[in-house]
Amino acid sequence: MATEYGQEYGYGREDRGARGARLPAGLRAPFEARSWREFAYVLLGLPIGVLLFTYAVTMVSLGAGLLVTFLGVPVLAAGLAGCRGLGALERTRARALLGMRVADPEPLRVRRDGLMGWVVAVLRSGTSWRHLLYAVLHFPWAVFSFGVAVSFWTYGWALLTYPLWFWLFPMYGGQGGLQLYGDESHRIYLDNPFEITVTALVGLLFTLATPWIVRALTTVDRLLVHGLLGPSRLASRVVELESDRGVVVDTAAADLRRIERDLHDGAQARLVALAMDLGLAKEKLARDPQAAARMVDEAHGEVKTALQELRDLARGIHPAVLTDRGLDAALSAVASRCAVPVRVEVDLASRPAPAIEGIAYFTVSELLQNVSKHSGARSASVDVWRSENRLMLQVVDDGVGGADARAGSGLAGLAERLDAVDGILVVDSPAGGPTRITAELPWRG
């Protein structure tokens, strides 16, 4: 944690120069690989959309038509299973051409063995029906996006390169130039330098705008893939809660190991030495009362030190002042032990849940410890308030800055603790200071 403060994070002059030499995004977009991959995604979307739509409608119609017999149920289940397989191909296509990282949906939960158990699992799975919905909705969107993208792309490049074609083929079919309009009595051709230049400029505008139009079209595809082919919100939440539970278990185990180490290396060692000293004093009590008295006096000092260590350990776990008087008094006590002057302001009409209160106390204690050891600050402040159903904490110091919550720092571990209870840690610490760290916790009063 000693390297979290005082370190500068900036771009070098070479990076700034390289960025300055590059073309603006609007000019380089037609030539970027990303634009061509997105255009390829739209082009492939039409034939794949036809395949998905045809398969889905055919299988669902066949299954629905056969529902009067026993064959309709397994046919419908087979159709849904096929949609899941085609959805896997669509996720692969989105990953390859759009760079999307969509997790696989939750697998089937087959509760009974045999064909009927599998059929029931497919029909009861919401994922199967979402894949079917994707196959139906993707087709009309693929038709629309294909038509728009191809039209803009072909017309843009055709108009942009029209001067080249006019130079190569000044006369085609007995007529000069590109015909814009024609009927029985009137015809309009682009055949003079001014009209050719205007045509090329219009083509340039089309060419520059086409990648952004295609990108907007693929945004809808991203939403469809993410919303219908990925895991459901409930499944994602379950995975997140399982991860948070693992963090909580690991944190609790680490705290137990820390407490055991502190007891073993601190108070327990002092008590063992105290017992030995008292034993020696007991033996010398009859022969050398003065030496025994000195040893008892030293043992008395050791008892005081051991008690102070036990108090500090208990305060680090959950101080009694926090339980009795709440965050205001507990944080004021922590601030009084900080190496720099700290202003504490707690604006709470009521108290949050004890678990949230303990996490808030631990968070501010860790941040103030960082301020004392690493910030080089002359002053700091702690503000605590409630915003709707969230408990807000903010610690500000005027130190050297450079704090970073990325991997390997103490702030990263603190962020994991907060994330385990749906909390957030935001670090704003530019080089040179000041440092502003905001923590957000659920209220759960």
Short mmCIF file of C-alpha atoms in Angstrom, two decimals:
data_model
loop_
_atom_site.label_atom_id
_atom_site.label_comp_id
_atom_site.label_asym_id
_atom_site.label_seq_id
_atom_site.Cartn_x
_atom_site.Cartn_y
_atom_site.Cartn_z
CA MET A 1 0.00 0.00 0.00
CA ALA A 2 3.01 2.27 0.37
CA THR A 3 3.12 2.77 -3.39
CA GLU A 4 -0.52 3.81 -3.73
CA TYR A 5 0.19 7.49 -3.08
CA GLY A 6 2.64 9.86 -4.67
CA GLN A 7 2.97 8.01 -8.01
CA GLU A 8 2.23 9.81 -11.25
CA TYR A 9 0.13 8.18 -13.92
CA GLY A 10 0.31 10.03 -17.25
CA TYR A 11 0.89 9.60 -20.94
CA GLY A 12 4.33 10.20 -22.39
CA ARG A 13 5.10 12.73 -25.05
CA GLU A 14 5.46 9.95 -27.60
CA ASP A 15 1.86 8.84 -26.96
CA ARG A 16 0.55 12.38 -27.32
CA GLY A 17 2.48 12.86 -30.53
CA ALA A 18 1.24 9.59 -31.94
CA ARG A 19 -2.34 10.49 -31.16
CA GLY A 20 -1.95 13.92 -32.67
CA ALA A 21 -0.58 12.47 -35.94
CA ARG A 22 -3.53 10.18 -36.45
CA LEU A 23 -6.45 11.15 -38.65
CA PRO A 24 -9.72 12.23 -37.03
CA ALA A 25 -12.14 9.39 -36.38
CA GLY A 26 -14.59 10.63 -38.99
CA LEU A 27 -11.98 10.47 -41.77
CA ARG A 28 -10.39 7.13 -40.89
CA ALA A 29 -13.64 5.28 -40.13
CA PRO A 30 -14.24 4.06 -43.73
CA PHE A 31 -10.81 2.38 -43.73
CA GLU A 32 -10.81 0.88 -40.24
CA ALA A 33 -11.00 -2.88 -39.83
CA ARG A 34 -13.79 -2.45 -37.31
CA SER A 35 -16.02 -0.75 -39.91
CA TRP A 36 -15.47 -3.56 -42.42
CA ARG A 37 -16.16 -6.22 -39.77
CA GLU A 38 -19.41 -4.51 -38.83
CA PHE A 39 -20.38 -4.25 -42.49
CA ALA A 40 -19.60 -7.95 -42.93
CA TYR A 41 -21.81 -8.69 -39.91
CA VAL A 42 -24.71 -6.83 -41.53
CA LEU A 43 -24.14 -8.59 -44.87
CA LEU A 44 -24.15 -12.02 -43.23
CA GLY A 45 -27.17 -11.05 -41.15
CA LEU A 46 -29.61 -11.36 -44.07
CA PRO A 47 -28.92 -14.97 -45.14
CA ILE A 48 -28.54 -16.07 -41.53
CA GLY A 49 -31.74 -14.24 -40.60
CA VAL A 50 -33.58 -16.03 -43.42
CA LEU A 51 -32.23 -19.37 -42.15
CA LEU A 52 -33.18 -18.66 -38.53
CA PHE A 53 -36.64 -17.36 -39.38
CA THR A 54 -37.43 -20.21 -41.75
CA TYR A 55 -36.26 -22.85 -39.30
CA ALA A 56 -38.07 -21.31 -36.33
CA VAL A 57 -41.40 -20.75 -38.13
CA THR A 58 -41.30 -24.19 -39.77
CA MET A 59 -40.54 -26.11 -36.59
CA VAL A 60 -42.96 -24.17 -34.41
CA SER A 61 -45.74 -24.46 -37.00
CA LEU A 62 -45.07 -28.17 -37.43
CA GLY A 63 -45.00 -28.74 -33.68
CA ALA A 64 -48.16 -26.69 -33.12
CA GLY A 65 -49.94 -28.53 -35.92
CA LEU A 66 -49.00 -31.90 -34.43
CA LEU A 67 -50.03 -31.00 -30.88
CA VAL A 68 -53.27 -32.91 -31.45
CA THR A 69 -51.06 -35.98 -31.48
CA PHE A 70 -48.24 -36.96 -29.17
CA LEU A 71 -45.59 -36.06 -31.79
CA GLY A 72 -46.17 -32.31 -31.51
CA VAL A 73 -44.50 -31.94 -28.11
CA PRO A 74 -41.12 -33.51 -29.00
CA VAL A 75 -41.12 -31.75 -32.40
CA LEU A 76 -41.62 -28.41 -30.67
CA ALA A 77 -38.88 -29.25 -28.17
CA ALA A 78 -36.55 -30.20 -31.02
CA GLY A 79 -37.27 -26.87 -32.70
CA LEU A 80 -36.45 -24.97 -29.53
CA ALA A 81 -33.26 -26.99 -29.07
CA GLY A 82 -32.24 -26.16 -32.64
CA CYS A 83 -32.83 -22.47 -31.93
CA ARG A 84 -30.47 -22.77 -28.96
CA GLY A 85 -27.82 -24.29 -31.22
CA LEU A 86 -28.26 -21.56 -33.83
CA GLY A 87 -28.08 -19.00 -31.02
CA ALA A 88 -24.65 -20.38 -30.10
CA LEU A 89 -23.52 -19.74 -33.69
CA GLU A 90 -24.88 -16.20 -33.49
CA ARG A 91 -22.92 -15.55 -30.30
CA THR A 92 -19.81 -16.78 -32.07
CA ARG A 93 -20.49 -14.49 -35.04
CA ALA A 94 -21.03 -11.51 -32.74
CA ARG A 95 -17.83 -12.34 -30.87
CA ALA A 96 -15.78 -12.60 -34.07
CA LEU A 97 -17.14 -9.57 -35.97
CA LEU A 98 -18.48 -7.22 -33.27
CA GLY A 99 -16.05 -8.05 -30.48
CA MET A 100 -18.90 -8.88 -28.07
CA ARG A 101 -18.24 -11.07 -25.06
CA VAL A 102 -21.62 -12.60 -24.37
CA ALA A 103 -21.58 -15.40 -21.82
CA ASP A 104 -23.37 -18.64 -22.58
CA PRO A 105 -26.86 -18.86 -21.08
CA GLU A 106 -27.64 -21.20 -18.23
CA PRO A 107 -27.67 -24.88 -19.31
CA LEU A 108 -30.71 -27.10 -19.33
CA ARG A 109 -31.72 -28.54 -15.97
CA VAL A 110 -32.95 -32.02 -16.77
CA ARG A 111 -34.65 -33.36 -13.63
CA ARG A 112 -35.69 -36.73 -15.01
CA ASP A 113 -33.87 -39.26 -17.15
CA GLY A 114 -35.04 -40.19 -20.60
CA LEU A 115 -36.50 -38.37 -23.59
CA MET A 116 -39.47 -36.90 -21.74
CA GLY A 117 -37.23 -35.40 -19.07
CA TRP A 118 -35.21 -33.64 -21.78
CA VAL A 119 -38.37 -32.47 -23.59
CA VAL A 120 -39.84 -31.02 -20.40
CA ALA A 121 -36.55 -29.27 -19.59
CA VAL A 122 -36.39 -27.66 -23.05
CA LEU A 123 -40.00 -26.49 -22.94
CA ARG A 124 -39.70 -25.10 -19.39
CA SER A 125 -36.46 -23.22 -20.10
CA GLY A 126 -36.92 -19.50 -20.63
CA THR A 127 -33.64 -19.49 -22.54
CA SER A 128 -35.15 -21.71 -25.24
CA TRP A 129 -38.07 -19.35 -25.81
CA ARG A 130 -35.78 -16.30 -25.84
CA HIS A 131 -33.72 -17.96 -28.60
CA LEU A 132 -36.93 -18.57 -30.54
CA LEU A 133 -37.91 -14.92 -30.11
CA TYR A 134 -34.49 -13.87 -31.40
CA ALA A 135 -34.91 -16.00 -34.52
CA VAL A 136 -38.26 -14.34 -35.25
CA LEU A 137 -37.27 -10.74 -34.50
CA HIS A 138 -33.86 -10.87 -36.14
CA PHE A 139 -35.22 -11.52 -39.65
CA PRO A 140 -37.13 -8.22 -40.25
CA TRP A 141 -34.31 -6.24 -38.67
CA ALA A 142 -31.73 -8.06 -40.83
CA VAL A 143 -33.71 -7.17 -43.96
CA PHE A 144 -33.89 -3.51 -42.96
CA SER A 145 -30.25 -3.18 -41.88
CA PHE A 146 -29.02 -5.05 -44.98
CA GLY A 147 -30.93 -2.72 -47.31
CA VAL A 148 -29.78 0.45 -45.54
CA ALA A 149 -26.13 -0.58 -45.19
CA VAL A 150 -25.71 -1.89 -48.74
CA SER A 151 -27.45 1.15 -50.25
CA PHE A 152 -25.33 3.68 -48.40
CA TRP A 153 -22.13 1.74 -48.96
CA THR A 154 -22.58 1.14 -52.72
CA TYR A 155 -23.99 4.58 -53.53
CA GLY A 156 -21.29 6.29 -51.47
CA TRP A 157 -18.35 4.58 -53.17
CA ALA A 158 -20.02 4.75 -56.60
CA LEU A 159 -20.56 8.51 -56.37
CA LEU A 160 -17.12 9.09 -54.84
CA THR A 161 -15.36 7.24 -57.67
CA TYR A 162 -17.63 8.64 -60.41
CA PRO A 163 -14.89 10.94 -61.82
CA LEU A 164 -12.74 7.85 -62.39
CA TRP A 165 -15.51 6.01 -64.18
CA PHE A 166 -16.35 9.08 -66.29
CA TRP A 167 -12.69 9.35 -67.28
CA LEU A 168 -12.52 5.66 -68.22
CA PHE A 169 -15.91 5.55 -69.98
CA PRO A 170 -16.75 9.07 -71.20
CA MET A 171 -19.38 7.62 -73.53
CA TYR A 172 -21.61 4.64 -72.70
CA GLY A 173 -24.50 3.51 -74.85
CA GLY A 174 -24.17 6.58 -77.02
CA GLN A 175 -24.69 8.91 -74.06
CA GLY A 176 -22.17 10.91 -72.08
CA GLY A 177 -22.28 11.07 -68.28
CA LEU A 178 -24.51 9.54 -65.61
CA GLN A 179 -28.23 9.90 -66.18
CA LEU A 180 -30.05 11.30 -63.15
CA TYR A 181 -33.48 11.62 -64.72
CA GLY A 182 -35.14 10.72 -67.96
CA ASP A 183 -38.58 10.53 -69.56
CA GLU A 184 -39.96 10.73 -73.08
CA SER A 185 -38.95 14.35 -73.55
CA HIS A 186 -36.33 15.25 -70.93
CA ARG A 187 -33.04 13.71 -69.79
CA ILE A 188 -30.55 15.01 -67.26
CA TYR A 189 -26.91 13.83 -67.32
CA LEU A 190 -23.93 14.55 -65.09
CA ASP A 191 -21.37 15.34 -67.76
CA ASN A 192 -19.63 18.64 -66.92
CA PRO A 193 -16.76 19.24 -64.42
CA PHE A 194 -18.89 21.11 -61.88
CA GLU A 195 -21.56 18.38 -61.74
CA ILE A 196 -18.92 15.67 -61.57
CA THR A 197 -17.18 17.46 -58.65
CA VAL A 198 -20.47 17.90 -56.76
CA THR A 199 -21.26 14.22 -57.34
CA ALA A 200 -17.90 13.19 -55.91
CA LEU A 201 -18.38 15.43 -52.86
CA VAL A 202 -21.81 13.95 -52.20
CA GLY A 203 -20.24 10.49 -52.52
CA LEU A 204 -17.56 11.52 -50.02
CA LEU A 205 -20.22 12.53 -47.50
CA PHE A 206 -22.03 9.22 -48.02
CA THR A 207 -18.77 7.28 -47.66
CA LEU A 208 -17.81 9.06 -44.44
CA ALA A 209 -21.29 8.67 -42.93
CA THR A 210 -21.80 5.01 -43.87
CA PRO A 211 -19.56 3.45 -41.16
CA TRP A 212 -21.41 5.37 -38.46
CA ILE A 213 -24.77 4.35 -39.87
CA VAL A 214 -23.65 0.73 -39.94
CA ARG A 215 -22.37 1.09 -36.37
CA ALA A 216 -25.76 2.39 -35.28
CA LEU A 217 -27.45 -0.57 -37.00
CA THR A 218 -25.16 -3.06 -35.29
CA THR A 219 -25.97 -1.44 -31.94
CA VAL A 220 -29.46 -2.89 -32.26
CA ASP A 221 -27.92 -6.27 -33.08
CA ARG A 222 -25.79 -6.01 -29.95
CA LEU A 223 -28.89 -5.38 -27.86
CA LEU A 224 -30.68 -8.35 -29.42
CA VAL A 225 -27.76 -10.71 -28.90
CA HIS A 226 -27.08 -9.55 -25.36
CA GLY A 227 -30.72 -9.47 -24.31
CA LEU A 228 -32.01 -12.67 -25.95
CA LEU A 229 -29.01 -14.96 -26.47
CA GLY A 230 -27.06 -14.27 -23.27
CA PRO A 231 -27.82 -15.35 -19.71
CA SER A 232 -30.93 -13.91 -18.11
CA ARG A 233 -30.67 -11.14 -15.53
CA LEU A 234 -31.68 -13.60 -12.81
CA ALA A 235 -28.94 -16.05 -13.78
CA SER A 236 -26.37 -13.25 -13.96
CA ARG A 237 -27.44 -12.07 -10.54
CA VAL A 238 -27.07 -15.59 -9.14
CA VAL A 239 -23.52 -15.82 -10.53
CA GLU A 240 -22.70 -12.40 -9.07
CA LEU A 241 -24.06 -13.39 -5.66
CA GLU A 242 -22.09 -16.64 -5.72
CA SER A 243 -18.93 -14.66 -6.48
CA ASP A 244 -19.71 -12.17 -3.71
CA ARG A 245 -20.31 -15.04 -1.29
CA GLY A 246 -16.86 -16.39 -2.12
CA VAL A 247 -15.34 -12.97 -1.44
CA VAL A 248 -17.14 -12.77 1.90
CA VAL A 249 -15.94 -16.23 2.90
CA ASP A 250 -12.35 -15.44 1.90
CA THR A 251 -12.47 -12.11 3.75
CA ALA A 252 -13.86 -13.74 6.89
CA ALA A 253 -11.15 -16.43 6.76
CA ALA A 254 -8.45 -13.78 6.31
CA ASP A 255 -9.81 -11.81 9.27
CA LEU A 256 -9.80 -14.94 11.45
CA ARG A 257 -6.19 -15.64 10.47
CA ARG A 258 -5.24 -12.05 11.26
CA ILE A 259 -6.92 -12.19 14.67
CA GLU A 260 -5.25 -15.52 15.44
CA ARG A 261 -1.84 -14.12 14.40
CA ASP A 262 -2.30 -10.97 16.46
CA LEU A 263 -3.35 -12.98 19.53
CA HIS A 264 -0.52 -15.48 19.10
CA ASP A 265 2.24 -12.95 18.43
CA GLY A 266 0.95 -10.23 20.74
CA ALA A 267 -1.23 -10.69 23.79
CA GLN A 268 -0.73 -14.46 24.08
CA ALA A 269 3.09 -14.12 24.04
CA ARG A 270 2.94 -11.38 26.65
CA LEU A 271 0.66 -13.44 28.89
CA VAL A 272 2.99 -16.45 28.65
CA ALA A 273 5.97 -14.24 29.61
CA LEU A 274 3.86 -12.75 32.41
CA ALA A 275 3.07 -16.19 33.81
CA MET A 276 6.75 -17.12 33.80
CA ASP A 277 7.72 -13.83 35.52
CA LEU A 278 5.09 -14.31 38.20
CA GLY A 279 6.33 -17.86 38.76
CA LEU A 280 9.88 -16.62 39.26
CA ALA A 281 8.65 -13.86 41.57
CA LYS A 282 6.77 -16.42 43.64
CA GLU A 283 9.95 -18.47 44.06
CA LYS A 284 12.00 -15.40 45.12
CA LEU A 285 9.32 -13.99 47.42
CA ALA A 286 10.74 -15.68 50.55
CA ARG A 287 14.46 -15.39 49.73
CA ASP A 288 14.62 -11.94 48.06
CA PRO A 289 11.44 -9.89 48.61
CA GLN A 290 12.87 -6.79 46.90
CA ALA A 291 13.71 -8.69 43.68
CA ALA A 292 10.28 -10.32 43.80
CA ALA A 293 8.65 -6.88 44.18
CA ARG A 294 10.55 -5.58 41.16
CA MET A 295 9.46 -8.59 39.11
CA VAL A 296 5.82 -8.10 40.18
CA ASP A 297 6.05 -4.43 39.19
CA GLU A 298 7.40 -5.40 35.74
CA ALA A 299 4.63 -7.97 35.42
CA HIS A 300 2.10 -5.25 36.23
CA GLY A 301 3.42 -3.23 33.32
CA GLU A 302 3.20 -6.24 31.04
CA VAL A 303 -0.44 -6.73 32.08
CA LYS A 304 -1.24 -3.15 31.09
CA THR A 305 0.45 -3.60 27.72
CA ALA A 306 -1.38 -6.88 27.08
CA LEU A 307 -4.71 -5.28 28.01
CA GLN A 308 -4.02 -2.37 25.63
CA GLU A 309 -3.24 -4.81 22.81
CA LEU A 310 -6.46 -6.71 23.51
CA ARG A 311 -8.41 -3.44 23.47
CA ASP A 312 -6.85 -2.45 20.13
CA LEU A 313 -7.65 -5.88 18.71
CA ALA A 314 -11.24 -5.71 19.90
CA ARG A 315 -11.57 -2.16 18.54
CA GLY A 316 -10.34 -3.38 15.15
CA ILE A 317 -12.97 -6.15 15.08
CA HIS A 318 -15.98 -4.15 16.24
CA PRO A 319 -15.52 -1.34 18.79
CA ALA A 320 -17.94 -1.03 21.66
CA VAL A 321 -18.44 2.68 20.94
CA LEU A 322 -19.84 1.79 17.52
CA THR A 323 -22.43 -0.52 19.04
CA ASP A 324 -23.35 1.90 21.82
CA ARG A 325 -23.24 5.31 20.13
CA GLY A 326 -23.12 4.75 16.36
CA LEU A 327 -20.93 5.94 13.50
CA ASP A 328 -20.56 9.55 14.64
CA ALA A 329 -18.81 8.73 17.91
CA ALA A 330 -16.89 5.75 16.48
CA LEU A 331 -15.51 7.68 13.51
CA SER A 332 -14.63 10.63 15.73
CA ALA A 333 -12.58 8.24 17.87
CA VAL A 334 -10.80 6.90 14.78
CA ALA A 335 -10.12 10.45 13.54
CA SER A 336 -8.60 11.43 16.89
CA ARG A 337 -5.94 8.73 16.43
CA CYS A 338 -5.04 9.87 12.89
CA ALA A 339 -1.65 11.50 12.34
CA VAL A 340 -3.23 14.58 10.69
CA PRO A 341 -6.19 16.72 11.78
CA VAL A 342 -9.43 15.21 10.53
CA ARG A 343 -12.83 16.88 10.35
CA VAL A 344 -15.71 14.41 10.80
CA GLU A 345 -19.30 15.21 9.80
CA VAL A 346 -21.99 12.53 10.09
CA ASP A 347 -25.47 13.51 8.90
CA LEU A 348 -27.68 10.50 9.66
CA ALA A 349 -31.19 10.69 11.09
CA SER A 350 -31.12 6.99 11.95
CA ARG A 351 -28.67 4.10 12.03
CA PRO A 352 -28.17 1.55 9.24
CA ALA A 353 -28.05 -2.19 9.77
CA PRO A 354 -25.27 -3.29 12.16
CA ALA A 355 -23.42 -5.17 9.39
CA ILE A 356 -23.43 -2.12 7.10
CA GLU A 357 -22.41 0.08 10.02
CA GLY A 358 -19.45 -2.19 10.74
CA ILE A 359 -18.32 -2.17 7.10
CA ALA A 360 -18.60 1.63 6.99
CA TYR A 361 -16.47 1.90 10.14
CA PHE A 362 -13.86 -0.48 8.76
CA THR A 363 -13.77 1.40 5.43
CA VAL A 364 -13.17 4.81 7.01
CA SER A 365 -10.59 3.32 9.40
CA GLU A 366 -8.60 1.83 6.50
CA LEU A 367 -8.77 5.06 4.49
CA LEU A 368 -7.64 7.19 7.43
CA GLN A 369 -4.81 4.75 8.05
CA ASN A 370 -3.73 5.29 4.43
CA VAL A 371 -3.90 9.05 5.00
CA SER A 372 -1.66 8.76 8.07
CA LYS A 373 0.94 6.50 6.46
CA HIS A 374 1.16 7.37 2.79
CA SER A 375 -0.60 10.58 1.77
CA GLY A 376 1.70 13.27 3.15
CA ALA A 377 -1.43 15.31 3.84
CA ARG A 378 -1.76 18.22 6.26
CA SER A 379 -5.49 17.75 6.83
CA ALA A 380 -8.36 15.44 5.94
CA SER A 381 -12.12 15.25 6.22
CA VAL A 382 -14.72 12.50 6.59
CA ASP A 383 -18.33 13.01 5.51
CA VAL A 384 -21.10 10.46 6.01
CA TRP A 385 -24.68 10.93 4.79
CA ARG A 386 -27.67 9.04 3.47
CA SER A 387 -28.88 9.32 -0.12
CA GLU A 388 -32.23 7.53 -0.55
CA ASN A 389 -31.46 3.87 0.19
CA ARG A 390 -27.66 4.23 0.08
CA LEU A 391 -25.11 5.08 2.77
CA MET A 392 -22.45 7.45 1.39
CA LEU A 393 -18.92 7.84 2.78
CA GLN A 394 -16.32 10.30 1.55
CA VAL A 395 -12.74 10.75 2.74
CA VAL A 396 -10.77 13.70 1.34
CA ASP A 397 -7.15 14.66 2.00
CA ASP A 398 -4.80 17.33 0.62
CA GLY A 399 -1.86 14.97 0.14
CA VAL A 400 0.30 14.12 -2.85
CA GLY A 401 -2.36 12.04 -4.62
CA GLY A 402 -1.66 9.13 -6.94
CA ALA A 403 -3.87 6.62 -5.11
CA ASP A 404 -4.94 3.71 -7.32
CA ALA A 405 -7.50 0.99 -6.68
CA ARG A 406 -6.12 -1.32 -9.36
CA ALA A 407 -4.89 -4.84 -8.65
CA GLY A 408 -2.34 -5.34 -5.92
CA SER A 409 -3.22 -2.36 -3.73
CA GLY A 410 -4.98 -2.18 -0.40
CA LEU A 411 -7.71 -0.12 -2.04
CA ALA A 412 -8.41 -3.06 -4.36
CA GLY A 413 -9.06 -5.32 -1.36
CA LEU A 414 -11.30 -2.65 0.15
CA ALA A 415 -13.23 -2.40 -3.12
CA GLU A 416 -13.77 -6.18 -3.07
CA ARG A 417 -15.15 -5.98 0.47
CA LEU A 418 -17.64 -3.31 -0.57
CA ASP A 419 -18.59 -5.17 -3.74
CA ALA A 420 -19.49 -8.22 -1.66
CA VAL A 421 -22.41 -6.25 -0.16
CA ASP A 422 -23.36 -4.40 -3.41
CA GLY A 423 -21.17 -1.45 -2.50
CA ILE A 424 -18.98 0.76 -4.70
CA LEU A 425 -15.59 2.42 -4.16
CA VAL A 426 -14.66 5.38 -6.38
CA VAL A 427 -11.13 6.81 -6.23
CA ASP A 428 -10.35 10.28 -7.58
CA SER A 429 -6.67 10.94 -6.88
CA PRO A 430 -4.74 12.87 -9.54
CA ALA A 431 -1.01 13.20 -9.14
CA GLY A 432 -0.32 16.14 -6.86
CA GLY A 433 -3.62 15.73 -5.06
CA PRO A 434 -6.07 16.14 -3.60
CA THR A 435 -7.39 12.62 -3.06
CA ARG A 436 -11.14 12.08 -2.87
CA ILE A 437 -12.38 8.54 -2.14
CA THR A 438 -16.12 7.90 -2.11
CA ALA A 439 -17.71 4.68 -0.86
CA GLU A 440 -21.33 3.75 -1.40
CA LEU A 441 -23.12 1.05 0.63
CA PRO A 442 -26.70 -0.22 0.72
CA TRP A 443 -28.62 1.21 3.68
CA ARG A 444 -30.51 -1.88 4.87
CA GLY A 445 -31.73 -0.17 8.02
#
